[in-house]
JSON list of N, CA and C in Angstrom, two decimals:
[
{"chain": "N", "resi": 253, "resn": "UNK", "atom": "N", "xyz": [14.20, 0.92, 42.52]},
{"chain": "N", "resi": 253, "resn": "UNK", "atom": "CA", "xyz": [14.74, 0.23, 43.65]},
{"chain": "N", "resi": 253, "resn": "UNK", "atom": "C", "xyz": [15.57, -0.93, 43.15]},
{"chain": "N", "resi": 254, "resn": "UNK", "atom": "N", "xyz": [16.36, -1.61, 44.03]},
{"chain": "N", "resi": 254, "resn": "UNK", "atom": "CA", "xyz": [17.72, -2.33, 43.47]},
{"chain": "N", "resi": 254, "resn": "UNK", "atom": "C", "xyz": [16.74, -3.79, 44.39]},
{"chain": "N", "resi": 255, "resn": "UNK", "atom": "N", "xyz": [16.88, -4.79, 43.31]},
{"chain": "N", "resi": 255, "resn": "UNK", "atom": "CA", "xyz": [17.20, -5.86, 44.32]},
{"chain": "N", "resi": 255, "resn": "UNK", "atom": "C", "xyz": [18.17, -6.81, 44.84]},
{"chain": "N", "resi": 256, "resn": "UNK", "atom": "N", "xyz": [17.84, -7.32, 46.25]},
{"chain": "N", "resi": 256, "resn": "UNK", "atom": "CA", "xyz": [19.01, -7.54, 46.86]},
{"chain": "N", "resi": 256, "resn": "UNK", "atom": "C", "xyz": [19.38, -9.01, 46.52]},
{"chain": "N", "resi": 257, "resn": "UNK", "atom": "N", "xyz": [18.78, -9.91, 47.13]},
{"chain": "N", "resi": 257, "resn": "UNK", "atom": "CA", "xyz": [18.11, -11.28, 47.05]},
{"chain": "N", "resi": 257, "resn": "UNK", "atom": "C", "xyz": [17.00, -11.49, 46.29]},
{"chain": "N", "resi": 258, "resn": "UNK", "atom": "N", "xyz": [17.08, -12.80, 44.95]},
{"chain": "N", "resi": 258, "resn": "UNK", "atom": "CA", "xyz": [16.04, -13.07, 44.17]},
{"chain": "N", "resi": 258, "resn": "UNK", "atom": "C", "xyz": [16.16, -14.99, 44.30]},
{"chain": "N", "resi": 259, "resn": "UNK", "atom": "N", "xyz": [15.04, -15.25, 44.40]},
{"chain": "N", "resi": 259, "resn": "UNK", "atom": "CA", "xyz": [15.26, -17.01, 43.56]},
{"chain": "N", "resi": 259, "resn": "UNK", "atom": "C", "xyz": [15.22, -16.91, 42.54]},
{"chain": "N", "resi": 260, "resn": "UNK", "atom": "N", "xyz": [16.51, -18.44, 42.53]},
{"chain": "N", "resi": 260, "resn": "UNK", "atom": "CA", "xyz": [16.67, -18.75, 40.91]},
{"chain": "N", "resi": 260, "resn": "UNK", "atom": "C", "xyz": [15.67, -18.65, 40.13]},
{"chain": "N", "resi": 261, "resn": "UNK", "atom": "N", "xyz": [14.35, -19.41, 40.42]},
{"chain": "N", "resi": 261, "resn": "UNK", "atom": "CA", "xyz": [13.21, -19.26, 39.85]},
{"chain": "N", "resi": 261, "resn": "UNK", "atom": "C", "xyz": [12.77, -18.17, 39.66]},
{"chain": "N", "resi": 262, "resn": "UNK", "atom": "N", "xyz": [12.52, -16.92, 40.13]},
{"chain": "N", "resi": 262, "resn": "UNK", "atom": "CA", "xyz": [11.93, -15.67, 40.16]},
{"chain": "N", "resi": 262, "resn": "UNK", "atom": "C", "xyz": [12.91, -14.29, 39.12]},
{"chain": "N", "resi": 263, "resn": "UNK", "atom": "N", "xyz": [14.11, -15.17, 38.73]},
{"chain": "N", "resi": 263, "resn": "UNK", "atom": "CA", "xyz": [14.69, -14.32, 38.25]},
{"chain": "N", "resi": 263, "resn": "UNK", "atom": "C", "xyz": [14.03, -13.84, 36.42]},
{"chain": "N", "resi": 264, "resn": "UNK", "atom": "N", "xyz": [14.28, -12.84, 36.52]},
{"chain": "N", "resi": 264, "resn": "UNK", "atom": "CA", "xyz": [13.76, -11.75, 35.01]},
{"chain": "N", "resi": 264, "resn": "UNK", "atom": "C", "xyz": [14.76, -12.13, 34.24]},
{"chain": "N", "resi": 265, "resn": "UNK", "atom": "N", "xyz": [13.94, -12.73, 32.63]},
{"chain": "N", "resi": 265, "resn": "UNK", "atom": "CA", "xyz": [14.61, -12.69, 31.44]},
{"chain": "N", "resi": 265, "resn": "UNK", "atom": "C", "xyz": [15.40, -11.58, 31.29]},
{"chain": "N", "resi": 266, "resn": "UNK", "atom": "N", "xyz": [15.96, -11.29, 30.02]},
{"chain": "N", "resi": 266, "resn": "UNK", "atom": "CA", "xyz": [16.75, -10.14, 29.59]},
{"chain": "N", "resi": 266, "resn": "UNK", "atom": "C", "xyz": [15.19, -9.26, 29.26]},
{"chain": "N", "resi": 267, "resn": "UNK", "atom": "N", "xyz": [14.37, -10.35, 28.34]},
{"chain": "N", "resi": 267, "resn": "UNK", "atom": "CA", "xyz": [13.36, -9.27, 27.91]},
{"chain": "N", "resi": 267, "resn": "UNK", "atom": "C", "xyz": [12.54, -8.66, 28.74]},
{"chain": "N", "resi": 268, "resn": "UNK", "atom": "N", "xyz": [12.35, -9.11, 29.69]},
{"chain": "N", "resi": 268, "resn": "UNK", "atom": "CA", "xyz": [11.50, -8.88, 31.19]},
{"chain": "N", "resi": 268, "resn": "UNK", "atom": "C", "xyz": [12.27, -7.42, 31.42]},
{"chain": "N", "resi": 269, "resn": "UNK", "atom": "N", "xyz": [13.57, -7.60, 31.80]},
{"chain": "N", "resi": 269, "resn": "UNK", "atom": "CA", "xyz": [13.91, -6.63, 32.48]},
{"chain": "N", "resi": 269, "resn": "UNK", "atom": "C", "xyz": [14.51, -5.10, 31.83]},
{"chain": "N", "resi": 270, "resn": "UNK", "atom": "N", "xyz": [14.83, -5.95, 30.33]},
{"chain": "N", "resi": 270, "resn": "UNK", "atom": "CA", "xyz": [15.09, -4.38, 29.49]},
{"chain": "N", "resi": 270, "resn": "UNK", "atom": "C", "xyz": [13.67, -3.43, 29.11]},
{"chain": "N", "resi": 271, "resn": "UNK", "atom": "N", "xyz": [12.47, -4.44, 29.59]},
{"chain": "N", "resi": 271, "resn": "UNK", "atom": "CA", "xyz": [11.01, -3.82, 29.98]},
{"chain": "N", "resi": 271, "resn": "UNK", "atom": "C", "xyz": [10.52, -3.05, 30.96]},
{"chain": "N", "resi": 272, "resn": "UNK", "atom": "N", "xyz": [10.73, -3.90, 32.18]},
{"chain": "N", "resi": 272, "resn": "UNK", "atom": "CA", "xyz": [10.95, -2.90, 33.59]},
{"chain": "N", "resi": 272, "resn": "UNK", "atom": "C", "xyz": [12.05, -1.86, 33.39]},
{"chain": "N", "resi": 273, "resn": "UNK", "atom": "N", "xyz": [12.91, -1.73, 33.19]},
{"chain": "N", "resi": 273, "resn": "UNK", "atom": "CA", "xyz": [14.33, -0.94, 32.74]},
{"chain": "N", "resi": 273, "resn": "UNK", "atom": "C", "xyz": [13.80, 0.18, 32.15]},
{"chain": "N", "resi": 274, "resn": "UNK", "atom": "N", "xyz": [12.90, 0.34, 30.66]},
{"chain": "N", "resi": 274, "resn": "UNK", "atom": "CA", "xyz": [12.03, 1.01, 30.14]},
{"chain": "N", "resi": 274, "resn": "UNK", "atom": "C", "xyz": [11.03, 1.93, 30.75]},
{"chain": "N", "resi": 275, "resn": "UNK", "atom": "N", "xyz": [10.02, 1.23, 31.32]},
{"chain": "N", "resi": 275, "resn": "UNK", "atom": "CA", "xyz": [9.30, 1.99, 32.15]},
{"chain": "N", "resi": 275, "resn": "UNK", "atom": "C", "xyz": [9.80, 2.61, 33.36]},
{"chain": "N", "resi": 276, "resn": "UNK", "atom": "N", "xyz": [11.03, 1.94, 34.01]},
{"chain": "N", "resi": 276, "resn": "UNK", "atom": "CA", "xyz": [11.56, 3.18, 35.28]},
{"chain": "N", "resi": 276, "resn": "UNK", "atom": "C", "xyz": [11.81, 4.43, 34.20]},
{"chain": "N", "resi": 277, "resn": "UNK", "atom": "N", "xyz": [12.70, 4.54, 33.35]},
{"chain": "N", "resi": 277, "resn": "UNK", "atom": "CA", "xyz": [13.87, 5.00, 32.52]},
{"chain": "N", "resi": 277, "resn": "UNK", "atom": "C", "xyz": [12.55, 6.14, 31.73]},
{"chain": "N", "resi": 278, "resn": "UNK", "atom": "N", "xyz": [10.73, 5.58, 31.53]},
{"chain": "N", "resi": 278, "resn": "UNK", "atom": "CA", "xyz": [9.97, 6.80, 31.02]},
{"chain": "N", "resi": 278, "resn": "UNK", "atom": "C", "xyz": [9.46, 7.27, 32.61]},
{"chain": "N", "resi": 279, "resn": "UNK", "atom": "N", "xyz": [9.28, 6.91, 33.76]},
{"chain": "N", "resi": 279, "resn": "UNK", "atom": "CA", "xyz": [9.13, 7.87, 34.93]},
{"chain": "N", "resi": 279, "resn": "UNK", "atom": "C", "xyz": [9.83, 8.95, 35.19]},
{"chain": "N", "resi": 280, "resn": "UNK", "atom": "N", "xyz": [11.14, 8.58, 35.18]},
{"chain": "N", "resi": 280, "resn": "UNK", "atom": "CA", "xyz": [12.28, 9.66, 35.36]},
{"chain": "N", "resi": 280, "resn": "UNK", "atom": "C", "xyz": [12.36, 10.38, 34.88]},
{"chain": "N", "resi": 281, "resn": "UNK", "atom": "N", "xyz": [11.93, 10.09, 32.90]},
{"chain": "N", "resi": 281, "resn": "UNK", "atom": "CA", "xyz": [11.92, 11.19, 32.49]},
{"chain": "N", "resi": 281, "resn": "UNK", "atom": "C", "xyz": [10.50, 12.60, 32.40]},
{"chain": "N", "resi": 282, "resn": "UNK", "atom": "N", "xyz": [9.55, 11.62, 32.81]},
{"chain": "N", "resi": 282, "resn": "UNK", "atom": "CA", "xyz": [8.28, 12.41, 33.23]},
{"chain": "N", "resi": 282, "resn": "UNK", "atom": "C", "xyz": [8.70, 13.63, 34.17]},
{"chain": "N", "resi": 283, "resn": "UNK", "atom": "N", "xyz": [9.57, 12.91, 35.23]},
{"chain": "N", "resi": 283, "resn": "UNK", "atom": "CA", "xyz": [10.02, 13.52, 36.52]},
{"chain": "N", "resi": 283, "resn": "UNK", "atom": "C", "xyz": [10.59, 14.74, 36.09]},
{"chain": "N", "resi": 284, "resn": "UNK", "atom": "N", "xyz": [11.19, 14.80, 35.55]},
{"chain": "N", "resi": 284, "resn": "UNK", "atom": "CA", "xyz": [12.23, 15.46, 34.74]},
{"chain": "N", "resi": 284, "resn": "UNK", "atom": "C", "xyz": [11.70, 16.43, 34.12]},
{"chain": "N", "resi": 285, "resn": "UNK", "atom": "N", "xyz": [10.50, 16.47, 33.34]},
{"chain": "N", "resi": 285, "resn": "UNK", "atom": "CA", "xyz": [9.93, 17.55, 32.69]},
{"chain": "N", "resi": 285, "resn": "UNK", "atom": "C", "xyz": [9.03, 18.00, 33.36]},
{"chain": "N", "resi": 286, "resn": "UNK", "atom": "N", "xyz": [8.68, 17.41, 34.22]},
{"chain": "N", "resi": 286, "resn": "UNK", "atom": "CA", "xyz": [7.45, 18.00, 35.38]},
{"chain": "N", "resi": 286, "resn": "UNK", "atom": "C", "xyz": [8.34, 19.26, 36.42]},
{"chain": "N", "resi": 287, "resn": "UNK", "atom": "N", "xyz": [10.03, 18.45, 36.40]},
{"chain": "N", "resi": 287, "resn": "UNK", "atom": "CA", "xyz": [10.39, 19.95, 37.71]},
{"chain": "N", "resi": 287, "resn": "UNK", "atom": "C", "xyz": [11.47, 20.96, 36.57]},
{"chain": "N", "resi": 288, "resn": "UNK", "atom": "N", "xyz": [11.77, 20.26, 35.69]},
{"chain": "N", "resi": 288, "resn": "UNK", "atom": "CA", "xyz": [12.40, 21.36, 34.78]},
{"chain": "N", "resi": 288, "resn": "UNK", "atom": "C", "xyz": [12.12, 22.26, 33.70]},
{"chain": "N", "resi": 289, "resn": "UNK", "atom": "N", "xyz": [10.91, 21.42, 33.08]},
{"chain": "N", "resi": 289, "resn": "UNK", "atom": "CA", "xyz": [10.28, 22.12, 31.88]},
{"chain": "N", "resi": 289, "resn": "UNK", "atom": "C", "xyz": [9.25, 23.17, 32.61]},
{"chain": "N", "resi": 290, "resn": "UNK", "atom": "N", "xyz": [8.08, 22.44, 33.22]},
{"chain": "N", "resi": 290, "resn": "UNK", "atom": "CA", "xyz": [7.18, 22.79, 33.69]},
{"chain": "N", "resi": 290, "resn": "UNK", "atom": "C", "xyz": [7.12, 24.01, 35.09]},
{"chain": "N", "resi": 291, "resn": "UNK", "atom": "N", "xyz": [8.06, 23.80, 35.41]},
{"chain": "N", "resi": 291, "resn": "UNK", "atom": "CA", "xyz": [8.92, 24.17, 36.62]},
{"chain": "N", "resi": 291, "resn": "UNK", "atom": "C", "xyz": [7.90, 24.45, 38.08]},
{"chain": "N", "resi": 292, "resn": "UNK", "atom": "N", "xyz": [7.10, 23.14, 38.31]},
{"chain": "N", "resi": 292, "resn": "UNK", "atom": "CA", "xyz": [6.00, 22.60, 39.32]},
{"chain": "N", "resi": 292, "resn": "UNK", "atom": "C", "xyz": [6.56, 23.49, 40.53]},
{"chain": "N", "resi": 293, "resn": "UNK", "atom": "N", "xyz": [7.43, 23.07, 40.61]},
{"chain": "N", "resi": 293, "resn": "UNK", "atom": "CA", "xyz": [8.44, 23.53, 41.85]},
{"chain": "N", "resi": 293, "resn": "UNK", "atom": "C", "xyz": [7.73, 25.07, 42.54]},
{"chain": "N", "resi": 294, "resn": "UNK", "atom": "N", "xyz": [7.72, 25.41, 41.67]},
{"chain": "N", "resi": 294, "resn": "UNK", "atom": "CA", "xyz": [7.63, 27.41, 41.61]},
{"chain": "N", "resi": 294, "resn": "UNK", "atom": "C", "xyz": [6.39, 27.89, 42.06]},
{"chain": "N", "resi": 295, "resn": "UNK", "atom": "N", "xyz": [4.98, 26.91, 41.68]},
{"chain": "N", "resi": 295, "resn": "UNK", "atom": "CA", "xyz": [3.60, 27.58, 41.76]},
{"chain": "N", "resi": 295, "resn": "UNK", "atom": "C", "xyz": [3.63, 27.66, 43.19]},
{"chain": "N", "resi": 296, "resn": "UNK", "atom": "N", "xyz": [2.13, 28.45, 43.24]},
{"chain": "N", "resi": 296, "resn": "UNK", "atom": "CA", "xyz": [2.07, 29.51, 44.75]},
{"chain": "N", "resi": 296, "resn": "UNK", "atom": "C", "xyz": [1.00, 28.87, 45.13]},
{"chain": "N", "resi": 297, "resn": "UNK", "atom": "N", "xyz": [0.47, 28.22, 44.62]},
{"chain": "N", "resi": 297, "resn": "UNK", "atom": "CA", "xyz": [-0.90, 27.95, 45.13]},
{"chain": "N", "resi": 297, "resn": "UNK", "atom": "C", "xyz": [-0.53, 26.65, 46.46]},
{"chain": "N", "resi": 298, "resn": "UNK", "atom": "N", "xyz": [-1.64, 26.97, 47.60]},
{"chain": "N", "resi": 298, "resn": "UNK", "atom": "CA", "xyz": [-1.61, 25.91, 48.82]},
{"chain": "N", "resi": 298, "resn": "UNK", "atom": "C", "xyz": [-2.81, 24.73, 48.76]},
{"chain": "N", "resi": 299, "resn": "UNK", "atom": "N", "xyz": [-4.19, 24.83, 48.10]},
{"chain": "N", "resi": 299, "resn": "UNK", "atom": "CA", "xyz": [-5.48, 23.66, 48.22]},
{"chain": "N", "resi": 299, "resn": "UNK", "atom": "C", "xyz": [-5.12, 22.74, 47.07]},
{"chain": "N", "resi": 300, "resn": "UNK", "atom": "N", "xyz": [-5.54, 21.73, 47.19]},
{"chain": "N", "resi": 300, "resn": "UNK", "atom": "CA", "xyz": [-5.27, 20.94, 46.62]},
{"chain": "N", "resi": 300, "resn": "UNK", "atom": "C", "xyz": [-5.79, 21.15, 45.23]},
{"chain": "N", "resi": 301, "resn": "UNK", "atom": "N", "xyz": [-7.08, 21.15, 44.93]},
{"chain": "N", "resi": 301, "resn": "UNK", "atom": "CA", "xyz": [-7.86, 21.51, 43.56]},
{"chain": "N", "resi": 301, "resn": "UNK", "atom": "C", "xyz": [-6.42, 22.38, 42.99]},
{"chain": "N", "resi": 302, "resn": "UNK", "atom": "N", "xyz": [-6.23, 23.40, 43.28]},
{"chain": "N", "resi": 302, "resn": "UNK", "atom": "CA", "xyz": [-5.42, 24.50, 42.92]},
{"chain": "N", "resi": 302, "resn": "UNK", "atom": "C", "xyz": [-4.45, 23.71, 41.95]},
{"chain": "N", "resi": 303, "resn": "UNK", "atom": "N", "xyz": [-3.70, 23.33, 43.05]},
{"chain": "N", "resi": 303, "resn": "UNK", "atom": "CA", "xyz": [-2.21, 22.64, 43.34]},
{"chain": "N", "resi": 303, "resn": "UNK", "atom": "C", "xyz": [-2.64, 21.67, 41.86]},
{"chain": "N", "resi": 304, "resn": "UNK", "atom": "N", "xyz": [-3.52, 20.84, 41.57]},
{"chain": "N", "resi": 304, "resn": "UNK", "atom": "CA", "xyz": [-4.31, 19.76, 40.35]},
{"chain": "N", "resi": 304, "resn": "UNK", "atom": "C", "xyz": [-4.58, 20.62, 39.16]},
{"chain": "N", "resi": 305, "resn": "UNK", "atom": "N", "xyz": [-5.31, 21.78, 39.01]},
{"chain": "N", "resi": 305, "resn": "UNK", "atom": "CA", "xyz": [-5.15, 22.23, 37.80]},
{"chain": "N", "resi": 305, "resn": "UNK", "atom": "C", "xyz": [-3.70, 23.30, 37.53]},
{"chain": "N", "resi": 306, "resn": "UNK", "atom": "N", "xyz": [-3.17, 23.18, 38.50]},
{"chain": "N", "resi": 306, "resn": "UNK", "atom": "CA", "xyz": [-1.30, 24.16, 38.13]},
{"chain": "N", "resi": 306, "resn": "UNK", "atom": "C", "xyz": [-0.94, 23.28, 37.23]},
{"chain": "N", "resi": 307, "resn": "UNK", "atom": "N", "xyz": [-0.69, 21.92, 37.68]},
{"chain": "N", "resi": 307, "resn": "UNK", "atom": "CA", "xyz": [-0.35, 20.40, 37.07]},
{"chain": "N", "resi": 307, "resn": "UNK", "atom": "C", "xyz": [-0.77, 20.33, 36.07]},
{"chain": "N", "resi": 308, "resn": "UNK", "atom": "N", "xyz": [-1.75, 20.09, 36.18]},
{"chain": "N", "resi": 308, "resn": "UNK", "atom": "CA", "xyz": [-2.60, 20.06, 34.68]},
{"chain": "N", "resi": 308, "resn": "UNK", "atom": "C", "xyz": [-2.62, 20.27, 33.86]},
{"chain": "N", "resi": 309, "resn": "UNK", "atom": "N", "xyz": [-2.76, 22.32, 33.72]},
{"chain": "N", "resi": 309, "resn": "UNK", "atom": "CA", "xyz": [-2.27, 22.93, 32.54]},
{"chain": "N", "resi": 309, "resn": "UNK", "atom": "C", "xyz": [-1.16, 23.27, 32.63]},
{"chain": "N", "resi": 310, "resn": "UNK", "atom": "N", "xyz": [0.23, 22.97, 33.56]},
{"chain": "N", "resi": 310, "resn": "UNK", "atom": "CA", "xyz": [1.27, 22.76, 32.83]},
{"chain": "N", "resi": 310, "resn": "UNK", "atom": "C", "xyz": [1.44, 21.74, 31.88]},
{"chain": "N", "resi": 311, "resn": "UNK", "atom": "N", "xyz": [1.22, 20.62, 32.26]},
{"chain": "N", "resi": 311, "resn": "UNK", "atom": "CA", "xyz": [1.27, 19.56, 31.62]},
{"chain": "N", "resi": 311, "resn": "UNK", "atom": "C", "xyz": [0.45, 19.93, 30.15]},
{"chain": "N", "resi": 312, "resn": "UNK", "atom": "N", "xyz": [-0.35, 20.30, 29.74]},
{"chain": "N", "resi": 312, "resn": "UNK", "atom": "CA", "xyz": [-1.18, 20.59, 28.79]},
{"chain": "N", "resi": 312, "resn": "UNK", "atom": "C", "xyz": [-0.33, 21.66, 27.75]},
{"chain": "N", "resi": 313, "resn": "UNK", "atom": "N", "xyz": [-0.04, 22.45, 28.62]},
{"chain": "N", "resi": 313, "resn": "UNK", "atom": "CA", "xyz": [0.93, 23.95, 27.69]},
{"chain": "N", "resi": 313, "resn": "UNK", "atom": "C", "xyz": [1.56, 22.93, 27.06]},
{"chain": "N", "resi": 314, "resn": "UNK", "atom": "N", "xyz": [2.87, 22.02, 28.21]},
{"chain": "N", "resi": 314, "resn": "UNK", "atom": "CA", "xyz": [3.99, 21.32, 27.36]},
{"chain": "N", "resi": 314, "resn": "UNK", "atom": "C", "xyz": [3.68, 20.50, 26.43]},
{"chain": "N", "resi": 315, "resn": "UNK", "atom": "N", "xyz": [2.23, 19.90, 26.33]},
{"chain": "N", "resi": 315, "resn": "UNK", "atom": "CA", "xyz": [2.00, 19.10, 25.18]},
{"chain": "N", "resi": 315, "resn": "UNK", "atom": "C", "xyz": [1.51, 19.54, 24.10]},
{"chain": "N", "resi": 316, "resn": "UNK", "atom": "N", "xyz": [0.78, 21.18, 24.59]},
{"chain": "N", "resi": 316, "resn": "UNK", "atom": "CA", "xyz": [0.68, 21.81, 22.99]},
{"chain": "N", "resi": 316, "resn": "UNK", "atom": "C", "xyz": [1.98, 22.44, 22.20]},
{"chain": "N", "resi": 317, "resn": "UNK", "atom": "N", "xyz": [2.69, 22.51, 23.43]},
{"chain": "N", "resi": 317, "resn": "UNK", "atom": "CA", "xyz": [3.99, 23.11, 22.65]},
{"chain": "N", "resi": 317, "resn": "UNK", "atom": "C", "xyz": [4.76, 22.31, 22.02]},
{"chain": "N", "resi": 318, "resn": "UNK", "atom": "N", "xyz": [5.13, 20.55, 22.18]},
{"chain": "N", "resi": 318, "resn": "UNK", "atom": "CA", "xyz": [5.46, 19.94, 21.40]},
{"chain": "N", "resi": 318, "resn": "UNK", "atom": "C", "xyz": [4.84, 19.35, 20.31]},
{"chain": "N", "resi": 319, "resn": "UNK", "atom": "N", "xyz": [3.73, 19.57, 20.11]},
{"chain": "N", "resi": 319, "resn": "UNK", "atom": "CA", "xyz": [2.63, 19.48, 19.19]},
{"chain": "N", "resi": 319, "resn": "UNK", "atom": "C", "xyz": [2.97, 19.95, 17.50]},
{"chain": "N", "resi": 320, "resn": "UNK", "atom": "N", "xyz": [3.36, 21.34, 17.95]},
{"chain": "N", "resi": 320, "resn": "UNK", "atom": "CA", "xyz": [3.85, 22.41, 17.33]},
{"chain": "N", "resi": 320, "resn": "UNK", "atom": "C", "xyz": [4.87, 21.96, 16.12]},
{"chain": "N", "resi": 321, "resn": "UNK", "atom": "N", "xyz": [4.44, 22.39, 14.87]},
{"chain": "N", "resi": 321, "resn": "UNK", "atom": "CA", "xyz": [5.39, 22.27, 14.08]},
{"chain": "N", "resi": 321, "resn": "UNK", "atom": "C", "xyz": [6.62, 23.10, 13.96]},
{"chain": "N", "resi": 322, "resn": "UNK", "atom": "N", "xyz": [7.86, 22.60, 13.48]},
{"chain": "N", "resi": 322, "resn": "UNK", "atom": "CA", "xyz": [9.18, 23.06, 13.25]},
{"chain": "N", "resi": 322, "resn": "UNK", "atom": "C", "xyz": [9.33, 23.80, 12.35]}
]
């Protein structure tokens, strides 16, 4: 989210904000491998439990697969 209005006082160092900057910048890319790698998008399942371990062991495959030596 952008802000609009800040006080002088309330305003973020450089280091503050190339920090916040950071952590948006690793969400996105979470985001990112959750609907492209993983491809969440696609599973069939409707209960929730379900829907939690689809997630799950996608997430799990993709981390054994980068695990993986070259």
């Amino acid at each position: 989210f952008y802000i609009v209005h800040q006080d002088e006082d309330d305003l973020l160092s450089f280091e503050g904000f190339h920090e916040l900057h950071s952590s948006h910048w690793k969400i996105e890319q979470y985001h990112r491998v959750i609907k492209q790698v993983c491809h969440i998008e696609k599973f069939q399942v409707r209960r929730s439990k379900l829907i939690l371990n689809h997630i799950f062991f996608s997430l799990d495959g993709l981390r054994r697969d980068t695990k993986k030596p070259v």
